[in-house]
Coordinates of C-alpha atoms in Angstrom, one line a residue:
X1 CA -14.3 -18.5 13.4
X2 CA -12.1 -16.8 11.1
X3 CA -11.0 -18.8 8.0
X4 CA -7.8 -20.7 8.1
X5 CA -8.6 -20.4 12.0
X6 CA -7.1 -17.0 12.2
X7 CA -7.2 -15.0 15.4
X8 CA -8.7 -11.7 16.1
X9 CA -4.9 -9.9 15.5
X10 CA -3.8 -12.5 13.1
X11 CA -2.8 -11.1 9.7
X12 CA -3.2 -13.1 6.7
X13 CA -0.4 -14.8 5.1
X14 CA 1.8 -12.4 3.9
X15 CA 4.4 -12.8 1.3
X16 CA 6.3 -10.2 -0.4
X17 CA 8.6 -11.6 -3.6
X18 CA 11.0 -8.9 -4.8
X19 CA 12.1 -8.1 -8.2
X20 CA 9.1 -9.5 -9.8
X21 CA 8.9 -7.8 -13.1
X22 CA 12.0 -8.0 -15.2
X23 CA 11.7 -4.5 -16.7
X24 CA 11.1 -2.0 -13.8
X25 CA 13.8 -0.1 -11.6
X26 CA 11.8 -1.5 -8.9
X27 CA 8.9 -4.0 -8.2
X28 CA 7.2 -6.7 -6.1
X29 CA 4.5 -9.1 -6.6
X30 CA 2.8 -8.9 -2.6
X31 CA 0.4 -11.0 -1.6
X32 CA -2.0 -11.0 1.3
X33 CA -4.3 -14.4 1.6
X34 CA -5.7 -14.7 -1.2
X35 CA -5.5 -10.8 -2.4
X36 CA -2.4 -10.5 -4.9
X37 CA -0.8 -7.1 -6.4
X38 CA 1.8 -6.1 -8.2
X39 CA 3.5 -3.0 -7.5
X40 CA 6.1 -1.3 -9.7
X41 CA 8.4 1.8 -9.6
X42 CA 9.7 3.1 -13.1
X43 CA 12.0 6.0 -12.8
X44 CA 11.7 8.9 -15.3
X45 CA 14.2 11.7 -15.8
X46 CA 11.5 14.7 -15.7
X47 CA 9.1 15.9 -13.4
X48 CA 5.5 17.7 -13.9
X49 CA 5.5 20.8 -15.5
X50 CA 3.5 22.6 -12.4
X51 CA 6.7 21.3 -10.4
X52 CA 9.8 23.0 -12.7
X53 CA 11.6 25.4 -10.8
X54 CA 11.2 23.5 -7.7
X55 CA 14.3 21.5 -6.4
X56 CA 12.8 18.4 -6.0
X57 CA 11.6 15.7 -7.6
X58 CA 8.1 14.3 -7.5
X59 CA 6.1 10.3 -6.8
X60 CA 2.7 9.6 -8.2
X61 CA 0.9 6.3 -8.5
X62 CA -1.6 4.5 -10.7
X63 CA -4.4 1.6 -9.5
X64 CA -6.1 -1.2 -11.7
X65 CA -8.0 -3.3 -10.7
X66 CA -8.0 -6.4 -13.7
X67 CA -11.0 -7.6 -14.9
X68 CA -11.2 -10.9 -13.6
X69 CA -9.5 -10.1 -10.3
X70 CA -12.8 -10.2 -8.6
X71 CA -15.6 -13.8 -8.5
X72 CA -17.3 -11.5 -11.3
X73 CA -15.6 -9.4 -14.3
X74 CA -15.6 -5.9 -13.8
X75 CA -14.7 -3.9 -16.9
X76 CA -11.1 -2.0 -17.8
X77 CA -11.5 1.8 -17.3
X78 CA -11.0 2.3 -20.6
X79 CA -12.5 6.2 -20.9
X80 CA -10.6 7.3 -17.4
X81 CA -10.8 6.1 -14.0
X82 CA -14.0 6.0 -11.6
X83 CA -13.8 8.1 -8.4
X84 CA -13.0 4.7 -5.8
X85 CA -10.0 4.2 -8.7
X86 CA -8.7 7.8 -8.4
X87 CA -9.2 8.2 -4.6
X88 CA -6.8 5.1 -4.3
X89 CA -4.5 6.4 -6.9
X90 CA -3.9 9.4 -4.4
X91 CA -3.6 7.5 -1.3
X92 CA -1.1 5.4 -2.3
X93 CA 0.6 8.8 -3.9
X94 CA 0.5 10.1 -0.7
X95 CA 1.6 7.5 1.0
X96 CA 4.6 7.0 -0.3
X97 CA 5.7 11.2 -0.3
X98 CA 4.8 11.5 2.9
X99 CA 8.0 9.3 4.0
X100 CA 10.2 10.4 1.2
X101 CA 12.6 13.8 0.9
X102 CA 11.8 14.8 -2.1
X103 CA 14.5 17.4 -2.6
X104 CA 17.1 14.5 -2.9
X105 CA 14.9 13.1 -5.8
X106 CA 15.3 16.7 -7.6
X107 CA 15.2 16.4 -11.4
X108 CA 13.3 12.4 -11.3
X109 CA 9.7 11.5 -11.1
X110 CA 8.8 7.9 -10.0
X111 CA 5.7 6.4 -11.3
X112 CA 4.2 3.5 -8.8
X113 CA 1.6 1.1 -10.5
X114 CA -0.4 -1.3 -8.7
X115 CA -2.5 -3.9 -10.6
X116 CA -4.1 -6.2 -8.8
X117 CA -4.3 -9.6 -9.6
X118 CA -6.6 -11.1 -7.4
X119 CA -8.6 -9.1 -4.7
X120 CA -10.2 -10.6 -1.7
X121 CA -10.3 -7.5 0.3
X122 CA -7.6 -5.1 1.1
X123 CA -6.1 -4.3 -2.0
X124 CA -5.9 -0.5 -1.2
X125 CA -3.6 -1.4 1.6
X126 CA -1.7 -3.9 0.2
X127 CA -1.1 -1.8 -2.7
X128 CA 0.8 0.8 -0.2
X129 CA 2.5 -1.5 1.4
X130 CA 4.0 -3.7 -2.0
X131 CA 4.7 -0.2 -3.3
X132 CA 7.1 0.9 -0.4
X133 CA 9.2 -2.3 -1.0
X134 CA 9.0 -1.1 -5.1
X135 CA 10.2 2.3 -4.6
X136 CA 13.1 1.5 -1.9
X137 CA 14.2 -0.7 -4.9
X138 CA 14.2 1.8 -7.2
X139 CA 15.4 4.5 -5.4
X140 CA 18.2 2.3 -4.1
X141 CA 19.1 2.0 -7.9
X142 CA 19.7 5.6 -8.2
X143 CA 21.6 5.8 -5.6
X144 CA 24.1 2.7 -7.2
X145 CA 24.0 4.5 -10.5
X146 CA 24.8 8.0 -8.6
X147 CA 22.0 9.6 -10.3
X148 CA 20.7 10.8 -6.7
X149 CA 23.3 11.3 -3.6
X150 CA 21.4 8.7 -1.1
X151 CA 17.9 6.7 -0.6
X152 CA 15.5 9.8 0.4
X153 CA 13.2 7.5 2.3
X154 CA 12.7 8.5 5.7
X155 CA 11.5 5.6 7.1
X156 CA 9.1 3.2 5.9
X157 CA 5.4 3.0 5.7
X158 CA 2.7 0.0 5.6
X159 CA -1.0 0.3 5.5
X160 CA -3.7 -2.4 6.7
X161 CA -7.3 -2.5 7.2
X162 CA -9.0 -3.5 10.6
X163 CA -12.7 -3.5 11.1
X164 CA -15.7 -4.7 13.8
X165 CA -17.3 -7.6 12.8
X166 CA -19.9 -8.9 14.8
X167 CA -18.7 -7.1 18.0
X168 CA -15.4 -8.0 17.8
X169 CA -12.1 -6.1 16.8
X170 CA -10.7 -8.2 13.9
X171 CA -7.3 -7.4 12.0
X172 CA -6.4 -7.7 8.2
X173 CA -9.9 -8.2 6.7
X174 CA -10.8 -10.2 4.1
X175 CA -13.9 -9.5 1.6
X176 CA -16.9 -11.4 3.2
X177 CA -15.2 -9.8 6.8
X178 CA -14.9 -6.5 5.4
X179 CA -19.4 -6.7 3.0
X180 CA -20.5 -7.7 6.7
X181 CA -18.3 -5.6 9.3
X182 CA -20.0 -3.1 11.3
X183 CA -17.1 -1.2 11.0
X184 CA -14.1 -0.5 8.7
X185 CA -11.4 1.3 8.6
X186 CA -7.7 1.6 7.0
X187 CA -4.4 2.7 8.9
X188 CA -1.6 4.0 7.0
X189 CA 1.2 4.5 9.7
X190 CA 5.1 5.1 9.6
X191 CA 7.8 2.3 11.4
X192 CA 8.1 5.3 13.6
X193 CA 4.3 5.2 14.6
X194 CA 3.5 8.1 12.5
X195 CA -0.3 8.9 11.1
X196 CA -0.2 9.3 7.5
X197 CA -3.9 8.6 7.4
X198 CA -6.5 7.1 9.2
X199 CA -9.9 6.1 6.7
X200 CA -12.6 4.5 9.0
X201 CA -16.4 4.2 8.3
X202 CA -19.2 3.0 10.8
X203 CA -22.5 1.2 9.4
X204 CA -25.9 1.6 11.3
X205 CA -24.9 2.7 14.2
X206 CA -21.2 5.4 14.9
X207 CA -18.2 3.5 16.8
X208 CA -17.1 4.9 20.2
X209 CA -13.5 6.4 20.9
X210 CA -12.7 2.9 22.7
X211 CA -13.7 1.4 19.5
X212 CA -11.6 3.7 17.9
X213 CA -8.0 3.0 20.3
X214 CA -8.6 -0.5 20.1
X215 CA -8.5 -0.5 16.5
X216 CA -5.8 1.8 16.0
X217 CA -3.8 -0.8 18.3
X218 CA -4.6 -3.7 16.4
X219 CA -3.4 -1.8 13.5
X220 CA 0.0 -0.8 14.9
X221 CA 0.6 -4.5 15.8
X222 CA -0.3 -5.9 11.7
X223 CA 2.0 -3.1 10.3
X224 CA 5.1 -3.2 12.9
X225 CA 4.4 -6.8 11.4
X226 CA 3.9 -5.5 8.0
X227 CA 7.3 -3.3 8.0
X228 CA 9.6 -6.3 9.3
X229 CA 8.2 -8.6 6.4
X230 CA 9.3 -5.3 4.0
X231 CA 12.6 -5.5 5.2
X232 CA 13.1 -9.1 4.6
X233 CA 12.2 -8.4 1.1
X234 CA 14.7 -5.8 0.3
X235 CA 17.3 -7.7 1.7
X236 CA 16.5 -10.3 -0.6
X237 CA 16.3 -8.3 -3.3
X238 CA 19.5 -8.0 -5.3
X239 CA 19.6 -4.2 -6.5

């Protein structure tokens, strides 16, 4: 049994608050269960150099995890980030430029942070999917100060984990699902049903290709989910 007597394709409770921080062009405070993170978007007017002479503009993100977000401290990354910090870093990056034309950002960078608050598994996943509601915000700023022409979004995105635990296909998993599951794995997919990428790992023994379509089902099901509770927040927003 699955705490809170949550079902096999059940997703945790999910709320998404808008606006959170006072200061950023965009932000959200997202949580999932008991795993909280705060996503913001803070627009600057340059881009890379590597990128000048390009006509567009350019998204990168940042990940923290804060020292007491875990049962145990873990210690800042004071002397630069470890390698689980920057693979996440570039995920979420990813992520979000994967949906976005960036040739109608031309001339802005965004810079996404995620730090989370409280992890109980997932905090990859939720950090992509606070950080699309963050950038939509911001970008939807722009577009009210007519620094940029229109949003660039293409369409929105949403990630969420899914895993095998004890034999069984489980949805949205938390930490002592996720230490004990035979399998894990993390979707990041478009509303459209687009791949953006697919992370999935197999312990002791390798998961079939059934295995495999009925996880990427139960994913599409928690981020259709995922993508109409990211709506709700930006229409609750006030940009």
């Amino acid at each position: 049994m699955r705490n809170n007597n949550r079902k096999f394709d059940e997703l945790r409770n999910i709320e998404i608050i808008p606006n959170y921080n006072l200061y950023a062009e965009g932000s959200c405070l997202i949580k999932c269960g008991n795993t909280h993170v705060l996503c913001t978007a803070s627009v600057d007017d340059k881009i890379p150099n590597w990128l000048k002479g390009e006509e567009k503009g350019w998204i990168t993100a940042e990940y923290a995890l804060l020292p007491r977000a875990t049962q145990t401290r873990v210690s800042r990354e004071t002397h630069g980030v470890g390698g689980r910090t920057h693979e996440i870093q570039r995920l979420i990056g990813r992520s979000l430029r994967a949906i976005t034309d960036l040739r109608l950002l031309t001339g802005f960078s965004i810079h996404i942070d995620c730090d989370v608050i409280q992890a109980d598994g997932g905090t990859r996943t939720a950090s992509i999917t606070g950080s699309y509601v963050a950038l939509y915000l911001a970008l939807e700023k722009l577009v009210k100060e007519q620094k940029i022409p229109s949003n660039p979004i293409r369409e929105a995105v949403a990630a969420i984990s899914v895993g095998i635990c004890n034999n069984e296909a489980l949805l949205d998993l938390e930490y002592e699902e996720d230490c004990h599951a035979q399998v894990d794995a993390n979707f990041v997919l478009t509303e459209n049903g687009n791949i953006v990428e697919i992370q999935g790992t197999a312990e002791e023994k390798p998961f079939t290709p059934e295995e495999y379509a009925t996880l990427l089902k139960l994913a599409q099901k928690g981020i259709s989910e995922l993508i109409n509770i990211q709506k709700g927040a930006i229409e609750n927003a006030k940009i």
